[in-house]
Short mmCIF file of N, CA and C in Angstrom, two decimals:
data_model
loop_
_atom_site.label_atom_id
_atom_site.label_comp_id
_atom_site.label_asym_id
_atom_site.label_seq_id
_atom_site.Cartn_x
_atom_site.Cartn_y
_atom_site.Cartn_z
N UNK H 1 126.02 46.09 -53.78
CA UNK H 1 124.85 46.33 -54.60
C UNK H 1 123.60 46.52 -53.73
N UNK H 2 123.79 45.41 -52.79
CA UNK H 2 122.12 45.75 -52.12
C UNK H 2 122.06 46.67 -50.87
N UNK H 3 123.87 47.25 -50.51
CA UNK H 3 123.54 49.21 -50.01
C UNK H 3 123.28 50.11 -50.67
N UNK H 4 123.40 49.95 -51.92
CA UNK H 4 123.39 51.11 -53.28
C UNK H 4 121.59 51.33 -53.39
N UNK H 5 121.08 49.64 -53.58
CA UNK H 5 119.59 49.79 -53.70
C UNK H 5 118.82 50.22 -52.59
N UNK H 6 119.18 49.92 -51.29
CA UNK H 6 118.76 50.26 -50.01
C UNK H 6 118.27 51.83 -49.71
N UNK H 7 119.72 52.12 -50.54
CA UNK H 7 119.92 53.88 -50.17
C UNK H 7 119.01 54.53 -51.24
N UNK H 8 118.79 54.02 -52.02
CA UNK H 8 118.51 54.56 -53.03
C UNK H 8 116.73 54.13 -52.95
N UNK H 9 116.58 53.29 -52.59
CA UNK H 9 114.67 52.95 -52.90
C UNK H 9 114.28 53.28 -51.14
N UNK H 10 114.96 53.27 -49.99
CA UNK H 10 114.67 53.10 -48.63
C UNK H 10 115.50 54.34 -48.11
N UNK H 11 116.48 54.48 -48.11
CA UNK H 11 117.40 55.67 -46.88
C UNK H 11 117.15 57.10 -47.69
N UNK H 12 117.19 57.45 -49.33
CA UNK H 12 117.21 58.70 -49.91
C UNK H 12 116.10 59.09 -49.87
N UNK H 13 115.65 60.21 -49.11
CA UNK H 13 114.09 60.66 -49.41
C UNK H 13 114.08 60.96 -50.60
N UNK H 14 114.56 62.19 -51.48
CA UNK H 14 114.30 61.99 -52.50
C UNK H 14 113.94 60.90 -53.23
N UNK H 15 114.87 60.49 -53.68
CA UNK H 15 114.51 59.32 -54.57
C UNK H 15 113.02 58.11 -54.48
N UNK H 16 113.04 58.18 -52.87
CA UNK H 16 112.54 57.55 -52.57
C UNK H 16 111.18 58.11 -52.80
N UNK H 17 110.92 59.45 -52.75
CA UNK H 17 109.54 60.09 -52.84
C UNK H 17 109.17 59.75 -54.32
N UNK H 18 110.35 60.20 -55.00
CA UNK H 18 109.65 60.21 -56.54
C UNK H 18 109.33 58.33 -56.74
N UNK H 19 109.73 57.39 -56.54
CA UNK H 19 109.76 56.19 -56.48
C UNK H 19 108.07 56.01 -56.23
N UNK H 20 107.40 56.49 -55.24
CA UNK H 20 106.51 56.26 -54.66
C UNK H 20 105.67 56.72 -55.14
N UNK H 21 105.76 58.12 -55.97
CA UNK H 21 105.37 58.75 -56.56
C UNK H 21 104.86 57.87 -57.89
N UNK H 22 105.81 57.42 -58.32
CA UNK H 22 105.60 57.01 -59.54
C UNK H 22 104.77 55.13 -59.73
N UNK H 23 105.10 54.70 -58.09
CA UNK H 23 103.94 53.57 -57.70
C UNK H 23 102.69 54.25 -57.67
N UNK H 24 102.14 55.43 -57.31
CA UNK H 24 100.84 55.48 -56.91
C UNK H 24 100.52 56.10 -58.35
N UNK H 25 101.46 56.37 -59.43
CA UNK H 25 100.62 56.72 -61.03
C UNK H 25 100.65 55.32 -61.59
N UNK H 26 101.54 54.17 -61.07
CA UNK H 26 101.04 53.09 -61.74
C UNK H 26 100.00 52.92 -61.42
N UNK H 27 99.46 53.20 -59.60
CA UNK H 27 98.50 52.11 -59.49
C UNK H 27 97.11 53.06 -60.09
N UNK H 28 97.09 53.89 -60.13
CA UNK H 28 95.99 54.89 -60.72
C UNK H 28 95.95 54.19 -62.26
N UNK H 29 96.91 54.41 -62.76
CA UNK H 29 96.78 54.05 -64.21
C UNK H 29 95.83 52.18 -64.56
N UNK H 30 96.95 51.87 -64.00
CA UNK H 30 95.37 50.20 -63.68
C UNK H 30 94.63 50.54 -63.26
N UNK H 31 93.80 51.34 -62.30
CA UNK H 31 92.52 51.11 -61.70
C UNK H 31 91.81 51.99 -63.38
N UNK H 32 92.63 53.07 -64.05
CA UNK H 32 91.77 53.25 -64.67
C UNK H 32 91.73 52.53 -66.39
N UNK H 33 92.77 51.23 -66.28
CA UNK H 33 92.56 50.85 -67.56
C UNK H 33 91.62 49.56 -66.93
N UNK H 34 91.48 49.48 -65.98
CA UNK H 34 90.77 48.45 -65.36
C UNK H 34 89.22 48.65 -65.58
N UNK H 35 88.82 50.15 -65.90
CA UNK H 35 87.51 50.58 -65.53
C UNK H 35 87.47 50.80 -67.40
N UNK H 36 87.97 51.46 -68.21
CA UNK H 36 88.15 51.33 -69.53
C UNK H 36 88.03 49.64 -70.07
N UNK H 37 88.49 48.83 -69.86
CA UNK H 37 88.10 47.35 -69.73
C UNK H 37 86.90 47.30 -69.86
N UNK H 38 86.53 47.49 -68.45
CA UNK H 38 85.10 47.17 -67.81
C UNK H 38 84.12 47.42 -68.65
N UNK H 39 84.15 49.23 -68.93
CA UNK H 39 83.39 49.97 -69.72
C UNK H 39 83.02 49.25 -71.37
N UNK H 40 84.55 48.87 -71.79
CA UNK H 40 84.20 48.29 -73.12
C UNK H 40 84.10 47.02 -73.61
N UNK H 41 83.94 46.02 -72.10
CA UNK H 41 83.41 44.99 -72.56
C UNK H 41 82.11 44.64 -72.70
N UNK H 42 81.62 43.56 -73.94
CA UNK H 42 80.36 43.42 -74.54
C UNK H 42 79.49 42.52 -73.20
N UNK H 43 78.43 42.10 -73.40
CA UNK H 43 77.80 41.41 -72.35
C UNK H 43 78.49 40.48 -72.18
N UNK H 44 77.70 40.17 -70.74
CA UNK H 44 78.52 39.05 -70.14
C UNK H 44 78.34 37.80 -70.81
N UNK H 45 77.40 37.61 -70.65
CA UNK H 45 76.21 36.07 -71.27
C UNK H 45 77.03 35.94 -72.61
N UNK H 46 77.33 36.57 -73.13
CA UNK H 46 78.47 36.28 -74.81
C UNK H 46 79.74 35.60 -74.53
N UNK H 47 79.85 35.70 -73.28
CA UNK H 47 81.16 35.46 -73.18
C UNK H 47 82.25 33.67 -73.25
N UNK H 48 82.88 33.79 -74.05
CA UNK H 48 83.53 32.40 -74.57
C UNK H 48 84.75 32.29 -74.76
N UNK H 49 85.66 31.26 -74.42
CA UNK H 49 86.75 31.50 -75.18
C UNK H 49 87.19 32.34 -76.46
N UNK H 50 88.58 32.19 -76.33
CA UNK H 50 88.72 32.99 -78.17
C UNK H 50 88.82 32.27 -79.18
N UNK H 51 88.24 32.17 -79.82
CA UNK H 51 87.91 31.42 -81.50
C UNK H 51 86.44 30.61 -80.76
N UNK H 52 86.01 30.48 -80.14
CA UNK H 52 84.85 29.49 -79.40
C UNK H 52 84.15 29.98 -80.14
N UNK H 53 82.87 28.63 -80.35
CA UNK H 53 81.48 29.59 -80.53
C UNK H 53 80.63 29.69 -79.76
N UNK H 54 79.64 30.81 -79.74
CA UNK H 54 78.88 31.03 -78.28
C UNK H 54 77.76 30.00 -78.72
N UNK H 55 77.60 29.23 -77.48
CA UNK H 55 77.26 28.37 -77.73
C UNK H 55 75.66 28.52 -76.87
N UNK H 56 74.73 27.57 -76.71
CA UNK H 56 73.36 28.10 -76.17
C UNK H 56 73.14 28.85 -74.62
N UNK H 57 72.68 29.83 -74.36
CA UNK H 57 72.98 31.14 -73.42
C UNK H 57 71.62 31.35 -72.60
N UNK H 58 70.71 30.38 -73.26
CA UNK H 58 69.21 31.08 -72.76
C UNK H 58 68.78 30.69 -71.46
N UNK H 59 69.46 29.56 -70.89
CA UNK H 59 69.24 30.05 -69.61
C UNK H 59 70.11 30.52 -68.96
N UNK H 60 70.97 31.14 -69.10
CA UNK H 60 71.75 32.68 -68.42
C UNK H 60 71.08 33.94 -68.82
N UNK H 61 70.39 33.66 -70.22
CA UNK H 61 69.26 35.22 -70.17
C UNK H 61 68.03 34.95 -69.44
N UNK H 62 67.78 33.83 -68.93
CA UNK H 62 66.73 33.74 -68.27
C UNK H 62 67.21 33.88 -66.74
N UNK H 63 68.12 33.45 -66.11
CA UNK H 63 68.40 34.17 -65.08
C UNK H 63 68.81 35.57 -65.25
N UNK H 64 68.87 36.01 -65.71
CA UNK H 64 69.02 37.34 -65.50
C UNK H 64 68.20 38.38 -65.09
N UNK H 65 67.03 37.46 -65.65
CA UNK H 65 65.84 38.52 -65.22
C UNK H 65 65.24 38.15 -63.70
N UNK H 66 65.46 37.20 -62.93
CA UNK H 66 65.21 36.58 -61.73
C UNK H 66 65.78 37.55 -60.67
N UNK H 67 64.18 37.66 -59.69
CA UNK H 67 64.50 38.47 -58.28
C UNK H 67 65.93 37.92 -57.44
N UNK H 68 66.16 38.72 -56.60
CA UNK H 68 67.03 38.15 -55.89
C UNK H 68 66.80 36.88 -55.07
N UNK H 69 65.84 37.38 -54.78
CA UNK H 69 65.12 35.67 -53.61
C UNK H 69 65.11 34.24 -54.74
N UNK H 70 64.33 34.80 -56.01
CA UNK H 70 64.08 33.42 -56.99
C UNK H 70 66.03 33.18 -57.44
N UNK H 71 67.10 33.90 -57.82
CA UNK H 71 67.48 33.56 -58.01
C UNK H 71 69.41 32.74 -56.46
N UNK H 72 68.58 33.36 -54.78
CA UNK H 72 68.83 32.45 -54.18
C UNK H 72 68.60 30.96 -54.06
N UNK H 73 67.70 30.53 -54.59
CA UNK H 73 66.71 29.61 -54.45
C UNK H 73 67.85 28.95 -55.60
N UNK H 74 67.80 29.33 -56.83
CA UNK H 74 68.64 28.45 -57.83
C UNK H 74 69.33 29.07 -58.56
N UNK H 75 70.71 29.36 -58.09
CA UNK H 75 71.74 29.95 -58.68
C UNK H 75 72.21 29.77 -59.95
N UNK H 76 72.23 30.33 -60.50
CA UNK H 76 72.46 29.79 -62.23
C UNK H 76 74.01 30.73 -62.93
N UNK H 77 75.42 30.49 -62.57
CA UNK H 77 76.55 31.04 -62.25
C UNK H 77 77.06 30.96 -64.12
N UNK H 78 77.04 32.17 -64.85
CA UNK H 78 78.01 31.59 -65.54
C UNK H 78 79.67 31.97 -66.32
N UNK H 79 80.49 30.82 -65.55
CA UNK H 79 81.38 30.99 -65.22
C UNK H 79 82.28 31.41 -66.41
N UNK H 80 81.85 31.12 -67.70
CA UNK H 80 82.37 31.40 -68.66
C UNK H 80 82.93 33.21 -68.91
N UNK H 81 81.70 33.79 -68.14
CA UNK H 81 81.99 35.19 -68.31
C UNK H 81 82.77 35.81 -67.07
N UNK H 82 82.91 34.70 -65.97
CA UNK H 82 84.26 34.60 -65.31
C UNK H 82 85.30 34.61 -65.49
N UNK H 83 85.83 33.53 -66.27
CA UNK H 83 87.10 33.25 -66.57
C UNK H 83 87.62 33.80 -67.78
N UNK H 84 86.62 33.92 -68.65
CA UNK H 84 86.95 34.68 -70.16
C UNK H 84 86.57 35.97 -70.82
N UNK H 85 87.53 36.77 -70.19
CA UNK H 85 87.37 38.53 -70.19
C UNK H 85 87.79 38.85 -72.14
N UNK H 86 86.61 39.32 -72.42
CA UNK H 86 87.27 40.13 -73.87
C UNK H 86 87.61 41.43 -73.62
N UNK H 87 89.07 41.24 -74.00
CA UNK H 87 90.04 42.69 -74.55
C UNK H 87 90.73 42.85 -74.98
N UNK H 88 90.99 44.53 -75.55
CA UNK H 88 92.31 44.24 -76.60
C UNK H 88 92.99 43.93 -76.65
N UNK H 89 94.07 42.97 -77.19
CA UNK H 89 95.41 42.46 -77.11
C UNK H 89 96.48 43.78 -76.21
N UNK H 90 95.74 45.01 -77.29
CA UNK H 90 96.68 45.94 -76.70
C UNK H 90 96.26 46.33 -74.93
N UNK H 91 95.39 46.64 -74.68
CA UNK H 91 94.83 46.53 -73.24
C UNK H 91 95.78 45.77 -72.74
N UNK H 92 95.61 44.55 -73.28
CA UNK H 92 96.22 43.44 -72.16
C UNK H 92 97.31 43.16 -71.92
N UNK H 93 98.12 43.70 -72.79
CA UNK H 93 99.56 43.72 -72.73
C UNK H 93 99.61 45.12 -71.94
N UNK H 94 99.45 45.84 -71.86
CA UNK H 94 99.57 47.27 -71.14
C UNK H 94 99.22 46.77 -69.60
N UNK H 95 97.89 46.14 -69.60
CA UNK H 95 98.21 45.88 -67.88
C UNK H 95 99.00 45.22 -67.63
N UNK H 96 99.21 44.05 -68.16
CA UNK H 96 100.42 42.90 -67.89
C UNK H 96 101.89 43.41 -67.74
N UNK H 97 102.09 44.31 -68.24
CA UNK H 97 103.14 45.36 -68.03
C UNK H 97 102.84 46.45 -67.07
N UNK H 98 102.36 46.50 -66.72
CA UNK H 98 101.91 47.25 -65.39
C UNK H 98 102.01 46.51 -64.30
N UNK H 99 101.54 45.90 -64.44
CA UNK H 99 101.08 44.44 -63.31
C UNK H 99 102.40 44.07 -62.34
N UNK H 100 103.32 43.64 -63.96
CA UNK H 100 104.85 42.75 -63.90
C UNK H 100 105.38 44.02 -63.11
N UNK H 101 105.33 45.28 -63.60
CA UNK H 101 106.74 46.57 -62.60
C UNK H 101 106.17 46.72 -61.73
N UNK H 102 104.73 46.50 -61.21
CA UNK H 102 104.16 46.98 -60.12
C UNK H 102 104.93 45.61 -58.89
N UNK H 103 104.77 44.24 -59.39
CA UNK H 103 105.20 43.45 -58.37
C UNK H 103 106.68 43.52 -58.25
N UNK H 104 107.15 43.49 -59.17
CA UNK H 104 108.94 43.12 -59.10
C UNK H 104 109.10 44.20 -57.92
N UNK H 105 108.99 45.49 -58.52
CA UNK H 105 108.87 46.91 -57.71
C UNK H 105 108.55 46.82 -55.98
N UNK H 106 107.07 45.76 -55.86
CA UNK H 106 106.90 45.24 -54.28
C UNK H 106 107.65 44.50 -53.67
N UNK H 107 108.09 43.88 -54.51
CA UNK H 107 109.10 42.31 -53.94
C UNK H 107 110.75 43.10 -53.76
N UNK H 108 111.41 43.67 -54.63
CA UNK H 108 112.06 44.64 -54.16
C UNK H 108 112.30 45.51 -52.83
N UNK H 109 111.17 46.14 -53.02
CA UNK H 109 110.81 47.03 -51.85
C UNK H 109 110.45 45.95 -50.14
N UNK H 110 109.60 45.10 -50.07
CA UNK H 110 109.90 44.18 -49.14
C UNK H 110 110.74 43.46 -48.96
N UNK H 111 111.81 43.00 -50.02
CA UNK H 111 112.97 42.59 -49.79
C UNK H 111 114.31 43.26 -49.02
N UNK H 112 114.24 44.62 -49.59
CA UNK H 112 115.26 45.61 -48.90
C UNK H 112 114.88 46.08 -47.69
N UNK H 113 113.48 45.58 -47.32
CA UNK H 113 112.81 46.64 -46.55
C UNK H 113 112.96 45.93 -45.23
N UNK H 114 112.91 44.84 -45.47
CA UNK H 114 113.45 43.13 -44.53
C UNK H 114 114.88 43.03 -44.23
N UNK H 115 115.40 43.17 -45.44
CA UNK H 115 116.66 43.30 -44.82
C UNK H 115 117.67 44.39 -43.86
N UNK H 116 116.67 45.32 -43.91
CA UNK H 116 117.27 46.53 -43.20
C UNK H 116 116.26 46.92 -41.97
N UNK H 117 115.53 46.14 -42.03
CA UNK H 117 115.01 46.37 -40.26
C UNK H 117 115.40 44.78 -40.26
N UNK H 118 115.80 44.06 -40.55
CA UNK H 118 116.47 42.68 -39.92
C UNK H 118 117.80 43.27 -39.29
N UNK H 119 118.58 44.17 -40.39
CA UNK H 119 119.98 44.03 -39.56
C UNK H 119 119.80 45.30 -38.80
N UNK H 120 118.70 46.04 -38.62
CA UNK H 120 118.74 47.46 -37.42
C UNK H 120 118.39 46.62 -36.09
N UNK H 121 117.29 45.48 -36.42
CA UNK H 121 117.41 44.67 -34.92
C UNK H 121 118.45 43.85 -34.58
N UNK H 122 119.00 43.35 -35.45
CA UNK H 122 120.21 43.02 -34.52
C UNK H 122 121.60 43.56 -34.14
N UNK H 123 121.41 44.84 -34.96
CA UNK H 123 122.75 45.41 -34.58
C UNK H 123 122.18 46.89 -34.21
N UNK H 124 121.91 47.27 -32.87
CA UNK H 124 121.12 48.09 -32.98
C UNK H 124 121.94 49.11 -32.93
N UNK H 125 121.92 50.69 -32.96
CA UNK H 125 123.40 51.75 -32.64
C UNK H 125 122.81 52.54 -32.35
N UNK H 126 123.83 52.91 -30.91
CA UNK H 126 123.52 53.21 -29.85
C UNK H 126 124.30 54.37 -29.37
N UNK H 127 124.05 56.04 -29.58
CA UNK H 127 124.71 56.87 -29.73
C UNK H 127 125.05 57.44 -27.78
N UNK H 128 126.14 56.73 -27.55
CA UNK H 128 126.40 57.11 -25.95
C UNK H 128 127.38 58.40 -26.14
N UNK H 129 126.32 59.20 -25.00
CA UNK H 129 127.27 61.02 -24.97
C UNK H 129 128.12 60.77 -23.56
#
């Protein structure tokens, strides 16, 4: 099984092109549902868990308006619009499915990719004329 996958994701150019091919439309496709995200999420300062209520915000609208120097001086971080991204269910299942074939797909690919320059160094072949 793991010469079949070898040959097939690592030794077949073909295959192997379209393979690669079809990593660099995943990764295009996240960067641009990533920026669609971006684009359609509401302000930050709103931002709350789901079912939460937004709860008092005014001094995050008051930093907001602070120079860069006034707001070195006293950082006012809020983390809520860190950790709690609003988006569509459907969005989010679409990257998360992106996400999941994009890694399995890496871990794969460094797995076979390890194992076949592991066994070219130790068994190296050596074509004597």
């Amino acid at each position: 099984m793991k010469e079949r996958l070898q040959l097939y994701f690592i030794k077949n150019q073909r295959s192997s092109l379209r393979i690669r091919i079809a990593n660099l439309l995943f990764k295009l496709l996240t960067c641009a549902l990533y920026i669609l995200r971006v684009v359609t999420e509401g302000n930050p300062i709103d931002a709350t868990c789901y079912e939460c209520e937004v709860g008092n915000k005014t001094e995050y609208q008051k930093s907001s308006n602070l120079t860069e120097e006034e707001f070195q001086e006293n950082p006012i971080i809020n983390w809520e619009a860190i950790l709690w991204v609003n988006r569509p269910l459907e969005l989010w299942l679409v990257q998360v499915v992106l996400a999941c074939v994009s890694l399995a797909e890496a871990l794969l690919l460094a797995y076979l990719g390890y194992k076949v320059m592991f066994f070219s160094t130790l068994l190296p072949v050596s074509f004597a004329v």
